[in-house]
C-alpha positions as CSV (number, residue, x, y, z in Angstrom):
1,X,-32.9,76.9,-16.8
2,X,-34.5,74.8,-19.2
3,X,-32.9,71.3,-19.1
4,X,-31.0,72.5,-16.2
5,X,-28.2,73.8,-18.5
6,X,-27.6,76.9,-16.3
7,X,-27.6,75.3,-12.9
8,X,-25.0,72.5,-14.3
9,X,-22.8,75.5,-14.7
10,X,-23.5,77.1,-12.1
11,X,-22.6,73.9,-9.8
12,X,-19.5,73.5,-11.9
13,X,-18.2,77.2,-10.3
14,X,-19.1,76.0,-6.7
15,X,-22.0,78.3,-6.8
16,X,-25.0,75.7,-6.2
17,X,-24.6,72.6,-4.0
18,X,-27.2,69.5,-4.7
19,X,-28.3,67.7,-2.2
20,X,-29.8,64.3,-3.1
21,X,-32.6,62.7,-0.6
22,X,-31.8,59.1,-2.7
23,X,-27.7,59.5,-1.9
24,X,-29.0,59.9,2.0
25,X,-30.7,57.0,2.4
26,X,-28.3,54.6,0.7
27,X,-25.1,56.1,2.6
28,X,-27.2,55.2,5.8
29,X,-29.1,52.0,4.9
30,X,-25.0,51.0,3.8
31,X,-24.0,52.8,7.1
32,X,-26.6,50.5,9.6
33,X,-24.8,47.3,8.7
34,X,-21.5,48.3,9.5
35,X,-21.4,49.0,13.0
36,X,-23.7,48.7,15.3
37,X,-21.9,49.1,18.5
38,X,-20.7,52.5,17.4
39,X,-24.5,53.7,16.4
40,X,-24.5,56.8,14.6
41,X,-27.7,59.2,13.6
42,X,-29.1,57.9,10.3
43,X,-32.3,59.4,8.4
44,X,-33.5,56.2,7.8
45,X,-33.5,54.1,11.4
46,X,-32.7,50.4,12.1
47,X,-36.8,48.5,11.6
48,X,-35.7,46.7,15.2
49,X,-34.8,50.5,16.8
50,X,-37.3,51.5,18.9
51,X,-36.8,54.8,19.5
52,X,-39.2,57.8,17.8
53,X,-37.0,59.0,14.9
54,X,-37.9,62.2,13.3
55,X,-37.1,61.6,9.5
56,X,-38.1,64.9,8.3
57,X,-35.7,66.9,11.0
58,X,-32.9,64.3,9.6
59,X,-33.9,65.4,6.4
60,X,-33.7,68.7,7.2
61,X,-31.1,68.8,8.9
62,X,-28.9,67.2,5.9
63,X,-30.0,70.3,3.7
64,X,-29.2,72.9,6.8
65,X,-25.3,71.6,7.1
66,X,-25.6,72.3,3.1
67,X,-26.4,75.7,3.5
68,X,-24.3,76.7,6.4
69,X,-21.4,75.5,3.7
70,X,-22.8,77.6,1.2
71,X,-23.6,80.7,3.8
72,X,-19.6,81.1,4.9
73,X,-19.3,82.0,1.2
74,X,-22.3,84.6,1.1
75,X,-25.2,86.1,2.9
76,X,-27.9,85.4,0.2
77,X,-28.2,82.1,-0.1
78,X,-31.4,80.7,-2.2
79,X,-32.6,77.2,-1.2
80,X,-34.3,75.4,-3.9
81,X,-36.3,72.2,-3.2
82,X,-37.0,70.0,-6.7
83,X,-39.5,68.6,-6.0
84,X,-41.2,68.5,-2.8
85,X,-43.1,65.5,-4.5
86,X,-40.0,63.2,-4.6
87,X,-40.2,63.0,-0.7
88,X,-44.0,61.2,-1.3
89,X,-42.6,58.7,-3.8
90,X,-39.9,57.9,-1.4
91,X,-42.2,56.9,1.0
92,X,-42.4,59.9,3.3
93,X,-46.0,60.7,5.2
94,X,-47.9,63.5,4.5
95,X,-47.4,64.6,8.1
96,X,-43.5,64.4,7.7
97,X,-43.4,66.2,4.5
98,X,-45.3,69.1,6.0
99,X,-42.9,68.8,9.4
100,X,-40.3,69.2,6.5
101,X,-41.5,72.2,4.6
102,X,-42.0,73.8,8.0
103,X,-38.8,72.9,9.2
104,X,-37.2,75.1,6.5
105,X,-39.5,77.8,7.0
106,X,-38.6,78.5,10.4
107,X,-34.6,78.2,9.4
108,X,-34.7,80.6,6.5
109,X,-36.8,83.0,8.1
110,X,-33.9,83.8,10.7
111,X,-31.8,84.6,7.1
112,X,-33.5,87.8,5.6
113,X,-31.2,87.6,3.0
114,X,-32.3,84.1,1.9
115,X,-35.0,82.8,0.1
116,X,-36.9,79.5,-0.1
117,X,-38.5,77.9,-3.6
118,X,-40.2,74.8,-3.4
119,X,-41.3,73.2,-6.7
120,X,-44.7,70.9,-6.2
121,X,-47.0,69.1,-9.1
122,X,-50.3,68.3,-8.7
123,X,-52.7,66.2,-10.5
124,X,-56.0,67.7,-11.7
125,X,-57.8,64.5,-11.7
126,X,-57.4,63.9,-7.3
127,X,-58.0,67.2,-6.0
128,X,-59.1,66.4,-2.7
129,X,-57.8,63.4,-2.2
130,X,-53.7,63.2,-3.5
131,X,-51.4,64.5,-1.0
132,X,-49.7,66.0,-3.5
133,X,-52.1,68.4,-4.0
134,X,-52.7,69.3,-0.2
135,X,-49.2,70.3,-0.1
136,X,-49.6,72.6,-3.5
137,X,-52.6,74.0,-1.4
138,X,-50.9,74.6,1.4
139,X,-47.9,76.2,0.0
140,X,-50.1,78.4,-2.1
141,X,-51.4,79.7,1.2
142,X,-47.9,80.1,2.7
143,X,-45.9,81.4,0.2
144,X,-44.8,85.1,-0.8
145,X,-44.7,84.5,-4.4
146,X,-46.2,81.7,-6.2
147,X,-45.7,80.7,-10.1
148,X,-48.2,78.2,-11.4
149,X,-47.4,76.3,-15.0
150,X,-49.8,74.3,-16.9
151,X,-50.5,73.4,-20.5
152,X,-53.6,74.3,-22.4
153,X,-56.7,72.6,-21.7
154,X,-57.5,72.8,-25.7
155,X,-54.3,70.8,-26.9
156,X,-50.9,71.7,-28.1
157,X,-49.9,75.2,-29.5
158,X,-47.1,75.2,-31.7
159,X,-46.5,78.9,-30.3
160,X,-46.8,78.6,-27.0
161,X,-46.1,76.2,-24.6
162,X,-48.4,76.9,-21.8
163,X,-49.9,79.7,-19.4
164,X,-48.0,81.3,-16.7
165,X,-49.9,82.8,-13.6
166,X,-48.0,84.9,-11.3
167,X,-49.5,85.7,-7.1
168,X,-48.2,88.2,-5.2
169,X,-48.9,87.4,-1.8
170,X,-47.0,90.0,-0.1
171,X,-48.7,93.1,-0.3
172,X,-45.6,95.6,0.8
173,X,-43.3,94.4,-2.1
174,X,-45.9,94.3,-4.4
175,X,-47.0,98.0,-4.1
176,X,-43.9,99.0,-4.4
177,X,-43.0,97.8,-7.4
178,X,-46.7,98.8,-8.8
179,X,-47.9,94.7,-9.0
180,X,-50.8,93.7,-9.8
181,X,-51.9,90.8,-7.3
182,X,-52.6,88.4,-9.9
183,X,-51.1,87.7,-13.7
184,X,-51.0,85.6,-16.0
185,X,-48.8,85.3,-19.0
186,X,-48.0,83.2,-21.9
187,X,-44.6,81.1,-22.2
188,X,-42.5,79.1,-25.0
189,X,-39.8,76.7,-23.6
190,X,-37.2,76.8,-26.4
191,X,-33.9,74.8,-26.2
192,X,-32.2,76.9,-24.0
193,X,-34.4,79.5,-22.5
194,X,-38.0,80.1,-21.7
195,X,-39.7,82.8,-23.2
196,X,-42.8,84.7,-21.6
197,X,-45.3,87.2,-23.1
198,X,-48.8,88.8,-22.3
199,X,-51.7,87.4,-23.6
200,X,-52.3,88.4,-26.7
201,X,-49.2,89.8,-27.4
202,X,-46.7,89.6,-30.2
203,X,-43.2,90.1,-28.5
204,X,-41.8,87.4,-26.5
205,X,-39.4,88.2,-23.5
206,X,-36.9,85.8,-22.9
């Protein structure tokens, strides 16, 4: 994935849809001056409006007409959110992002066949404080599977790009496949691929 290389290809075959938060709210800040008489739902409202307006349902429910589209194509349908984060910068409350992640909780749990990734950064230096890092937190606790990234703490490695650590959450899948709860592993990003290996190992897997 690195660079995105195979998801452009993959949305070149019709096989992954993008959805763009930033697209959104400029179709309906455009949209707002048009016609007011005929007033449609927008996920960003008029200031003046003083209705309650729900911007992380309208938010969610921009991604959820995307996957129905996908869904009439196949049952597995995998919804990834990159990032979570971009909904902070945009302006969104830490109470709507949350309303948003659970939002697509509840939806994909009615698809078995589905799954859900959310990608989240967090900054080392505002643990308790940056919102960005409550949400990390919380999805760590919500999660099935999480994959954490980060670089050395001892500087750059001309080998290795940075350590890996793998939680399994879900105690029935991992037993069956003989998991350990917790790993951690080493990983390269190269041009085109990422490459992981144990600690202390030799052989890289791509």
């Amino acid at each position: 994935m690195k660079f995105g290389y195979n998801l452009l290809n993959l949305k070149e075959k019709g096989q992954v849809t993008v959805v763009e938060p930033m697209k959104i709210i400029a179709s309906n800040i455009t949209d707002m001056y048009k016609d007011f008489t005929n007033r449609t739902e927008t996920v960003i409202s008029d200031v003046n409006f003083t209705e309650h307006v729900d911007i992380a349902h309208r938010f969610f429910a921009c991604v959820k007409e995307k996957y129905d589209e996908a869904a009439r194509f196949t049952e597995s349908v995998v919804l990834i959110i990159d990032d979570i984060n971009h909904l902070l910068n945009l302006g969104l409350s830490l109470r709507d992002t949350m309303y948003f992640i659970r939002y697509l909780r509840s939806f994909i749990s009615l698809y078995p066949l589905s799954q859900l990734c959310i990608l989240a950064h967090i900054y080392q230096e505002n643990l308790q404080t940056s919102n960005a890092d409550i949400i990390a937190n919380a999805l760590k606790y919500m999660t099935h599977l999480c994959v954490t990234t980060q670089p050395f703490k001892t500087g750059h490695s001309s080998d290795v790009s940075g350590k890996l650590t793998v939680y399994w959450k879900t105690d029935s899948v991992r037993s069956k496949y003989h998991w350990l709860e917790k790993t951690t592993h080493l990983f390269k990003l190269l041009d085109w691929q990422v490459k992981i290996c144990a600690p202390g190992a030799m052989s890289i897997l791509s």
